[in-house]
PDB file of C-alpha atoms and ligand atoms in Angstrom:
ATOM      1  CA  MET A   6     -31.545  10.900 -17.788  1.00 59.00           C
ATOM      2  CA  LEU A   7     -31.050   8.086 -14.735  1.00 78.00           C
ATOM      3  CA  ASN A   8     -32.462   4.726 -15.046  1.00 91.00           C
ATOM      4  CA  HIS A   9     -30.381   3.376 -17.647  1.00 95.00           C
ATOM      5  CA  THR A  10     -27.557   0.846 -17.522  1.00 97.00           C
ATOM      6  CA  LEU A  11     -24.849   0.977 -20.336  1.00 98.00           C
ATOM      7  CA  PHE A  12     -22.517  -1.749 -21.479  1.00 98.00           C
ATOM      8  CA  VAL A  13     -19.560  -1.623 -24.150  1.00 98.00           C
ATOM      9  CA  GLY A  14     -16.614  -3.671 -25.258  1.00 98.00           C
ATOM     10  CA  ASP A  15     -14.304  -5.117 -27.795  1.00 97.00           C
ATOM     11  CA  LEU A  16     -12.696  -1.301 -27.942  1.00 98.00           C
ATOM     12  CA  HIS A  17      -9.147  -2.607 -28.552  1.00 97.00           C
ATOM     13  CA  LEU A  18      -7.670   0.283 -27.572  1.00 97.00           C
ATOM     14  CA  SER A  19      -4.214   1.050 -28.924  1.00 95.00           C
ATOM     15  CA  ALA A  20      -1.618   3.941 -29.457  1.00 95.00           C
ATOM     16  CA  ASP A  21      -2.183   3.282 -33.296  1.00 94.00           C
ATOM     17  CA  ARG A  22      -6.027   3.790 -33.290  1.00 95.00           C
ATOM     18  CA  PRO A  23      -6.268   7.722 -31.602  1.00 96.00           C
ATOM     19  CA  ASP A  24      -9.505   7.760 -33.641  1.00 96.00           C
ATOM     20  CA  ILE A  25     -11.134   4.804 -31.090  1.00 97.00           C
ATOM     21  CA  LEU A  26      -9.982   6.630 -28.336  1.00 97.00           C
ATOM     22  CA  ASN A  27     -11.384   9.850 -29.492  1.00 97.00           C
ATOM     23  CA  ALA A  28     -14.582   8.330 -30.072  1.00 97.00           C
ATOM     24  CA  PHE A  29     -14.833   6.779 -26.324  1.00 98.00           C
ATOM     25  CA  TYR A  30     -13.907   9.843 -24.703  1.00 97.00           C
ATOM     26  CA  GLN A  31     -16.789  11.658 -26.356  1.00 96.00           C
ATOM     27  CA  PHE A  32     -19.276   8.870 -25.190  1.00 97.00           C
ATOM     28  CA  LEU A  33     -17.853   9.294 -21.937  1.00 96.00           C
ATOM     29  CA  ASP A  34     -18.551  13.125 -21.975  1.00 94.00           C
ATOM     30  CA  GLN A  35     -21.859  12.247 -23.590  1.00 93.00           C
ATOM     31  CA  ILE A  36     -22.767  10.268 -20.737  1.00 92.00           C
ATOM     32  CA  SER A  37     -21.276  11.272 -17.600  1.00 84.00           C
ATOM     33  CA  ALA A  38     -23.825  11.985 -14.633  1.00 80.00           C
ATOM     34  CA  GLU A  39     -26.426  10.759 -16.895  1.00 87.00           C
ATOM     35  CA  CYS A  40     -26.665   6.503 -16.528  1.00 94.00           C
ATOM     36  CA  ASP A  41     -26.912   3.995 -13.383  1.00 96.00           C
ATOM     37  CA  ALA A  42     -23.371   2.655 -14.431  1.00 97.00           C
ATOM     38  CA  LEU A  43     -21.254   1.503 -17.249  1.00 98.00           C
ATOM     39  CA  TYR A  44     -20.397  -1.683 -17.987  1.00 98.00           C
ATOM     40  CA  ILE A  45     -16.847  -2.664 -19.709  1.00 98.00           C
ATOM     41  CA  LEU A  46     -17.598  -6.251 -21.021  1.00 98.00           C
ATOM     42  CA  GLY A  47     -12.962  -6.938 -21.942  1.00 98.00           C
ATOM     43  CA  ASP A  48     -10.611  -6.414 -24.216  1.00 97.00           C
ATOM     44  CA  LEU A  49     -10.913  -2.463 -23.652  1.00 98.00           C
ATOM     45  CA  PHE A  50      -7.238  -2.579 -24.624  1.00 97.00           C
ATOM     46  CA  GLU A  51      -5.883  -4.761 -27.522  1.00 94.00           C
ATOM     47  CA  VAL A  52      -3.366  -5.445 -25.528  1.00 92.00           C
ATOM     48  CA  TRP A  53      -2.455  -5.619 -22.080  1.00 94.00           C
ATOM     49  CA  VAL A  54       1.290  -6.909 -20.627  1.00 92.00           C
ATOM     50  CA  GLY A  55       1.233  -5.652 -17.047  1.00 93.00           C
ATOM     51  CA  ASP A  56      -0.069  -2.484 -15.225  1.00 95.00           C
ATOM     52  CA  ASP A  57       3.867  -1.196 -14.693  1.00 92.00           C
ATOM     53  CA  ILE A  58       4.664  -1.083 -18.440  1.00 91.00           C
ATOM     54  CA  ALA A  59       1.344   0.777 -19.316  1.00 94.00           C
ATOM     55  CA  GLU A  60       1.580   3.099 -22.211  1.00 94.00           C
ATOM     56  CA  PRO A  61       0.948   6.934 -22.107  1.00 96.00           C
ATOM     57  CA  PHE A  62      -2.439   6.914 -24.074  1.00 97.00           C
ATOM     58  CA  ALA A  63      -3.564   4.442 -21.279  1.00 98.00           C
ATOM     59  CA  ILE A  64      -2.414   6.450 -18.375  1.00 98.00           C
ATOM     60  CA  GLU A  65      -4.484   9.532 -19.749  1.00 98.00           C
ATOM     61  CA  LEU A  66      -7.467   6.977 -20.194  1.00 98.00           C
ATOM     62  CA  ALA A  67      -7.153   6.042 -17.087  1.00 98.00           C
ATOM     63  CA  ALA A  68      -7.466   9.658 -15.477  1.00 98.00           C
ATOM     64  CA  ARG A  69     -10.672  10.389 -18.205  1.00 98.00           C
ATOM     65  CA  LEU A  70     -11.856   7.221 -16.661  1.00 98.00           C
ATOM     66  CA  LYS A  71     -11.362   7.824 -12.921  1.00 98.00           C
ATOM     67  CA  GLN A  72     -13.006  11.234 -13.568  1.00 97.00           C
ATOM     68  CA  PHE A  73     -15.874   9.563 -14.812  1.00 97.00           C
ATOM     69  CA  SER A  74     -16.242   7.296 -12.228  1.00 97.00           C
ATOM     70  CA  THR A  75     -16.600  10.124  -9.752  1.00 96.00           C
ATOM     71  CA  ASN A  76     -20.478  10.490 -10.935  1.00 92.00           C
ATOM     72  CA  THR A  77     -20.626   7.451 -12.345  1.00 95.00           C
ATOM     73  CA  PRO A  78     -20.333   3.631 -11.368  1.00 97.00           C
ATOM     74  CA  LEU A  79     -18.000   1.967 -13.730  1.00 98.00           C
ATOM     75  CA  TYR A  80     -17.369  -1.644 -13.775  1.00 98.00           C
ATOM     76  CA  PHE A  81     -15.082  -4.018 -15.895  1.00 98.00           C
ATOM     77  CA  ILE A  82     -14.615  -7.563 -16.469  1.00 98.00           C
ATOM     78  CA  HIS A  83     -11.346  -8.986 -18.253  1.00 97.00           C
ATOM     79  CA  GLY A  84     -11.300  -9.874 -21.928  1.00 96.00           C
ATOM     80  CA  ASN A  85      -8.710 -12.123 -23.345  1.00 93.00           C
ATOM     81  CA  ARG A  86      -6.642  -9.565 -24.675  1.00 93.00           C
ATOM     82  CA  ASP A  87      -6.324  -7.918 -21.466  1.00 94.00           C
ATOM     83  CA  PHE A  88      -6.767 -10.257 -18.537  1.00 93.00           C
ATOM     84  CA  LEU A  89      -3.680  -9.452 -17.036  1.00 92.00           C
ATOM     85  CA  LEU A  90      -5.042  -5.697 -16.438  1.00 96.00           C
ATOM     86  CA  GLY A  91      -4.614  -5.617 -12.297  1.00 95.00           C
ATOM     87  CA  ARG A  92      -5.910  -3.977  -9.286  1.00 96.00           C
ATOM     88  CA  GLN A  93      -3.023  -0.999  -9.970  1.00 97.00           C
ATOM     89  CA  TYR A  94      -4.523   0.145 -12.907  1.00 98.00           C
ATOM     90  CA  ALA A  95      -8.329  -0.557 -12.004  1.00 98.00           C
ATOM     91  CA  ALA A  96      -7.580   1.414  -8.854  1.00 98.00           C
ATOM     92  CA  LEU A  97      -6.115   4.041 -10.906  1.00 98.00           C
ATOM     93  CA  ALA A  98      -8.621   4.124 -13.553  1.00 98.00           C
ATOM     94  CA  GLY A  99     -11.739   4.033 -10.900  1.00 98.00           C
ATOM     95  CA  MET A 100     -12.661   0.544 -12.191  1.00 98.00           C
ATOM     96  CA  THR A 101     -14.535  -1.699 -10.301  1.00 98.00           C
ATOM     97  CA  LEU A 102     -13.192  -5.431 -10.922  1.00 98.00           C
ATOM     98  CA  LEU A 103     -15.930  -8.025 -11.568  1.00 98.00           C
ATOM     99  CA  PRO A 104     -15.413 -11.907 -11.728  1.00 97.00           C
ATOM    100  CA  GLU A 105     -15.634 -13.148 -14.873  1.00 96.00           C
ATOM    101  CA  VAL A 106     -19.013 -14.216 -14.569  1.00 98.00           C
ATOM    102  CA  HIS A 107     -20.997 -11.646 -13.206  1.00 98.00           C
ATOM    103  CA  ARG A 108     -24.533 -11.994 -12.027  1.00 98.00           C
ATOM    104  CA  LEU A 109     -26.863  -9.219 -11.322  1.00 97.00           C
ATOM    105  CA  ASN A 110     -30.125  -7.955 -11.126  1.00 97.00           C
ATOM    106  CA  LEU A 111     -30.891  -5.329 -14.007  1.00 97.00           C
ATOM    107  CA  TYR A 112     -34.133  -3.515 -13.349  1.00 96.00           C
ATOM    108  CA  GLY A 113     -35.782  -6.801 -12.423  1.00 95.00           C
ATOM    109  CA  GLN A 114     -34.204  -8.898 -14.869  1.00 96.00           C
ATOM    110  CA  THR A 115     -32.038 -11.819 -13.774  1.00 98.00           C
ATOM    111  CA  THR A 116     -28.579 -11.538 -15.857  1.00 98.00           C
ATOM    112  CA  VAL A 117     -25.202 -12.640 -16.093  1.00 98.00           C
ATOM    113  CA  LEU A 118     -22.164 -10.635 -17.841  1.00 98.00           C
ATOM    114  CA  LEU A 119     -19.121 -11.952 -19.227  1.00 98.00           C
ATOM    115  CA  HIS A 120     -16.466 -11.201 -21.890  1.00 98.00           C
ATOM    116  CA  GLY A 121     -18.026 -14.087 -23.660  1.00 97.00           C
ATOM    117  CA  ASP A 122     -14.548 -16.373 -25.003  1.00 95.00           C
ATOM    118  CA  SER A 123     -15.243 -19.223 -22.310  1.00 94.00           C
ATOM    119  CA  LEU A 124     -18.526 -19.750 -24.580  1.00 95.00           C
ATOM    120  CA  CYS A 125     -16.422 -20.758 -27.551  1.00 93.00           C
ATOM    121  CA  THR A 126     -16.080 -24.135 -26.262  1.00 92.00           C
ATOM    122  CA  LEU A 127     -15.522 -25.507 -30.182  1.00 89.00           C
ATOM    123  CA  ASP A 128     -11.960 -24.022 -30.121  1.00 90.00           C
ATOM    124  CA  LYS A 129     -10.524 -26.700 -28.244  1.00 91.00           C
ATOM    125  CA  ALA A 130      -7.135 -25.023 -28.664  1.00 89.00           C
ATOM    126  CA  TYR A 131      -7.682 -21.641 -27.307  1.00 90.00           C
ATOM    127  CA  GLN A 132     -10.143 -23.176 -24.368  1.00 92.00           C
ATOM    128  CA  ARG A 133      -6.749 -25.326 -23.218  1.00 93.00           C
ATOM    129  CA  PHE A 134      -4.626 -21.933 -23.992  1.00 91.00           C
ATOM    130  CA  ARG A 135      -7.149 -20.272 -21.712  1.00 92.00           C
ATOM    131  CA  TRP A 136      -7.258 -22.352 -18.742  1.00 92.00           C
ATOM    132  CA  PHE A 137      -3.341 -22.430 -18.583  1.00 91.00           C
ATOM    133  CA  ARG A 138      -3.105 -18.744 -18.650  1.00 88.00           C
ATOM    134  CA  ASN A 139      -5.963 -18.514 -15.758  1.00 88.00           C
ATOM    135  CA  GLN A 140      -3.500 -21.248 -13.481  1.00 91.00           C
ATOM    136  CA  PRO A 141      -2.180 -19.254 -10.469  1.00 89.00           C
ATOM    137  CA  TRP A 142       1.128 -20.233 -11.017  1.00 90.00           C
ATOM    138  CA  THR A 143       1.235 -18.955 -14.618  1.00 91.00           C
ATOM    139  CA  LYS A 144       0.272 -15.556 -13.659  1.00 85.00           C
ATOM    140  CA  PHE A 145       2.690 -15.657 -10.819  1.00 87.00           C
ATOM    141  CA  ILE A 146       5.801 -16.817 -13.230  1.00 90.00           C
ATOM    142  CA  TYR A 147       4.818 -13.966 -15.693  1.00 89.00           C
ATOM    143  CA  ASN A 148       4.431 -11.287 -13.190  1.00 87.00           C
ATOM    144  CA  HIS A 149       7.977 -12.057 -11.832  1.00 90.00           C
ATOM    145  CA  LEU A 150       9.787 -11.823 -15.504  1.00 92.00           C
ATOM    146  CA  PRO A 151      11.124  -8.787 -16.397  1.00 92.00           C
ATOM    147  CA  LYS A 152       9.232  -6.354 -18.619  1.00 90.00           C
ATOM    148  CA  ASN A 153      11.155  -6.961 -21.973  1.00 91.00           C
ATOM    149  CA  GLN A 154      10.636 -10.475 -21.210  1.00 92.00           C
ATOM    150  CA  ARG A 155       6.880 -10.001 -20.608  1.00 91.00           C
ATOM    151  CA  VAL A 156       6.525  -7.854 -23.555  1.00 89.00           C
ATOM    152  CA  SER A 157       7.989 -10.291 -26.087  1.00 91.00           C
ATOM    153  CA  ILE A 158       5.952 -12.812 -25.269  1.00 88.00           C
ATOM    154  CA  ALA A 159       2.638 -10.927 -25.479  1.00 85.00           C
ATOM    155  CA  THR A 160       4.186  -9.963 -29.142  1.00 86.00           C
ATOM    156  CA  LYS A 161       4.641 -13.745 -29.339  1.00 87.00           C
ATOM    157  CA  LEU A 162       1.085 -15.046 -28.566  1.00 85.00           C
ATOM    158  CA  ARG A 163      -0.799 -12.270 -30.400  1.00 83.00           C
ATOM    159  CA  SER A 164       0.998 -12.765 -33.506  1.00 86.00           C
ATOM    160  CA  LYS A 165       0.412 -16.658 -32.969  1.00 84.00           C
ATOM    161  CA  SER A 166      -3.202 -16.270 -32.208  1.00 83.00           C
ATOM    162  CA  GLN A 167      -3.845 -14.071 -35.418  1.00 83.00           C
ATOM    163  CA  GLN A 168      -2.074 -16.978 -37.921  1.00 83.00           C
ATOM    164  CA  SER A 169      -4.331 -19.361 -35.846  1.00 82.00           C
ATOM    165  CA  ASN A 170      -7.439 -17.545 -36.000  1.00 82.00           C
ATOM    166  CA  GLN A 171      -7.116 -17.254 -39.846  1.00 80.00           C
ATOM    167  CA  GLN A 172      -7.242 -20.995 -40.390  1.00 81.00           C
ATOM    168  CA  LYS A 173     -10.144 -21.388 -37.829  1.00 81.00           C
ATOM    169  CA  SER A 174     -13.904 -21.175 -39.178  1.00 81.00           C
ATOM    170  CA  ASN A 175     -16.815 -19.179 -38.330  1.00 80.00           C
ATOM    171  CA  THR A 176     -18.482 -21.653 -36.465  1.00 79.00           C
ATOM    172  CA  ILE A 177     -15.418 -22.256 -33.993  1.00 79.00           C
ATOM    173  CA  MET A 178     -14.738 -18.544 -33.652  1.00 82.00           C
ATOM    174  CA  ASP A 179     -18.670 -18.323 -32.256  1.00 90.00           C
ATOM    175  CA  VAL A 180     -20.027 -19.124 -29.049  1.00 94.00           C
ATOM    176  CA  GLU A 181     -21.802 -22.906 -28.783  1.00 93.00           C
ATOM    177  CA  GLN A 182     -25.014 -22.898 -27.897  1.00 95.00           C
ATOM    178  CA  THR A 183     -24.915 -25.725 -25.519  1.00 95.00           C
ATOM    179  CA  ALA A 184     -22.389 -23.601 -23.572  1.00 96.00           C
ATOM    180  CA  VAL A 185     -24.822 -21.014 -23.351  1.00 97.00           C
ATOM    181  CA  ASN A 186     -27.877 -22.822 -21.779  1.00 96.00           C
ATOM    182  CA  ALA A 187     -25.629 -24.290 -19.376  1.00 97.00           C
ATOM    183  CA  LEU A 188     -24.153 -21.155 -17.927  1.00 97.00           C
ATOM    184  CA  MET A 189     -27.928 -19.484 -17.863  1.00 98.00           C
ATOM    185  CA  ASP A 190     -29.099 -22.553 -16.193  1.00 97.00           C
ATOM    186  CA  LYS A 191     -26.121 -22.598 -13.560  1.00 98.00           C
ATOM    187  CA  THR A 192     -26.360 -18.961 -12.872  1.00 98.00           C
ATOM    188  CA  ASP A 193     -30.469 -19.106 -13.631  1.00 97.00           C
ATOM    189  CA  VAL A 194     -31.168 -15.847 -15.905  1.00 98.00           C
ATOM    190  CA  ASP A 195     -33.147 -14.800 -18.237  1.00 97.00           C
ATOM    191  CA  LEU A 196     -30.588 -12.537 -19.574  1.00 98.00           C
ATOM    192  CA  MET A 197     -26.763 -12.752 -21.027  1.00 98.00           C
ATOM    193  CA  ILE A 198     -24.823 -10.247 -22.131  1.00 98.00           C
ATOM    194  CA  HIS A 199     -21.065 -10.474 -23.428  1.00 98.00           C
ATOM    195  CA  GLY A 200     -19.035  -9.436 -26.497  1.00 97.00           C
ATOM    196  CA  HIS A 201     -15.968 -11.053 -27.800  1.00 96.00           C
ATOM    197  CA  THR A 202     -17.219 -12.621 -30.813  1.00 95.00           C
ATOM    198  CA  HIS A 203     -17.604  -9.212 -32.764  1.00 94.00           C
ATOM    199  CA  ARG A 204     -20.978 -10.296 -33.933  1.00 95.00           C
ATOM    200  CA  PRO A 205     -23.575  -7.600 -31.961  1.00 97.00           C
ATOM    201  CA  PHE A 206     -26.850  -8.856 -31.671  1.00 97.00           C
ATOM    202  CA  ILE A 207     -30.334  -9.610 -29.812  1.00 98.00           C
ATOM    203  CA  HIS A 208     -30.641 -13.639 -29.937  1.00 97.00           C
ATOM    204  CA  HIS A 209     -33.930 -14.425 -28.524  1.00 97.00           C
ATOM    205  CA  LEU A 210     -34.051 -17.728 -27.470  1.00 96.00           C
ATOM    206  CA  LYS A 211     -36.249 -20.373 -26.127  1.00 93.00           C
ATOM    207  CA  ASN A 212     -38.180 -19.596 -22.803  1.00 91.00           C
ATOM    208  CA  GLU A 213     -38.049 -16.178 -23.221  1.00 93.00           C
ATOM    209  CA  ARG A 214     -34.610 -15.966 -22.634  1.00 97.00           C
ATOM    210  CA  GLN A 215     -31.999 -13.207 -24.332  1.00 98.00           C
ATOM    211  CA  ARG A 216     -28.479 -13.322 -25.659  1.00 98.00           C
ATOM    212  CA  ILE A 217     -26.935  -9.733 -26.589  1.00 98.00           C
ATOM    213  CA  VAL A 218     -23.811  -9.344 -27.801  1.00 98.00           C
ATOM    214  CA  VAL A 219     -21.989  -6.098 -27.822  1.00 98.00           C
ATOM    215  CA  GLY A 220     -19.846  -4.715 -30.509  1.00 97.00           C
ATOM    216  CA  ASP A 221     -16.510  -4.206 -31.552  1.00 97.00           C
ATOM    217  CA  TRP A 222     -14.883  -0.757 -31.837  1.00 97.00           C
ATOM    218  CA  TYR A 223     -13.221  -0.873 -35.298  1.00 95.00           C
ATOM    219  CA  ASP A 224     -15.065   0.991 -37.578  1.00 95.00           C
ATOM    220  CA  GLN A 225     -17.958   2.208 -35.337  1.00 96.00           C
ATOM    221  CA  GLY A 226     -18.768   2.143 -31.530  1.00 97.00           C
ATOM    222  CA  SER A 227     -21.377  -0.029 -30.405  1.00 98.00           C
ATOM    223  CA  VAL A 228     -23.393   0.381 -27.357  1.00 98.00           C
ATOM    224  CA  LEU A 229     -26.160  -1.169 -25.396  1.00 98.00           C
ATOM    225  CA  THR A 230     -28.670   0.579 -23.136  1.00 97.00           C
ATOM    226  CA  ILE A 231     -30.642  -0.788 -21.022  1.00 97.00           C
ATOM    227  CA  THR A 232     -33.814   0.656 -19.291  1.00 96.00           C
ATOM    228  CA  PRO A 233     -36.314  -0.886 -16.805  1.00 95.00           C
ATOM    229  CA  ASP A 234     -38.661  -1.330 -19.664  1.00 94.00           C
ATOM    230  CA  GLU A 235     -36.636  -1.331 -23.121  1.00 95.00           C
ATOM    231  CA  ILE A 236     -33.274  -2.515 -24.753  1.00 96.00           C
ATOM    232  CA  SER A 237     -31.483  -1.132 -27.503  1.00 97.00           C
ATOM    233  CA  LEU A 238     -28.098  -1.590 -29.063  1.00 98.00           C
ATOM    234  CA  THR A 239     -26.928   0.666 -31.362  1.00 97.00           C
ATOM    235  CA  ALA A 240     -23.935   1.753 -33.120  1.00 97.00           C
ATOM    236  CA  LEU A 241     -21.823   4.750 -32.638  1.00 95.00           C
ATOM    237  CA  PRO A 242     -20.246   6.233 -35.664  1.00 94.00           C
ATOM    238  CA  PHE A 243     -17.001   7.362 -35.140  1.00 92.00           C
ATOM    239  CA  ARG A 244     -16.788  11.574 -35.992  1.00 80.00           C
TER     240      ARG A 244
HETATM  241 MN1   MN B   2     -11.635 -10.842 -26.653  1.00 95.94          MN
END
């Protein structure tokens, strides 16, 4: 059935979780050639250190995604875990890289897509890191480090972020409404779709606006389906 568009995010794929990978493969097989497009809204991978150090499971995934993309347009927005995913891997996987904020017209509805971490503006420490990380010179220097150094930096950053996230309150880890409103105003949209917070929900906002959060794929999958007349956010149990 054409005339629907699918959104997923926060799969956090890693070699340690073949169950998630298999669930995603089944999902791809089921939807192949039946939808208008699939959007991956970031954190497809638990961690991404560089296209040249992609693990074997990621190479296999690229082949499956490439196959999928021959029938269905496939789009990717970077998450905070895989912000280093580059053109090389995207090309291998047949994914079109989108900017971190992407506006589109979805069956007549003005829509903005993003990963969602940029909306967590109460987390000042993270936003400072995010600014630093996004500087062209940071990326340039990082990309010119030897592979083992890049792996060790990524490992350190990950354990540091896990430690500090445990100490952060639920409020700090969620999006801030003023940031949501500001972006919806700036992009002039009625619908916002993002992930990152792992709190799947359809929020009905003022002025008939909506903010939809796709869920993570930790214990089950989460898929948002949008048709010209309907929105559904469903859980996808792992078999
Ligand atoms: Mn995230």
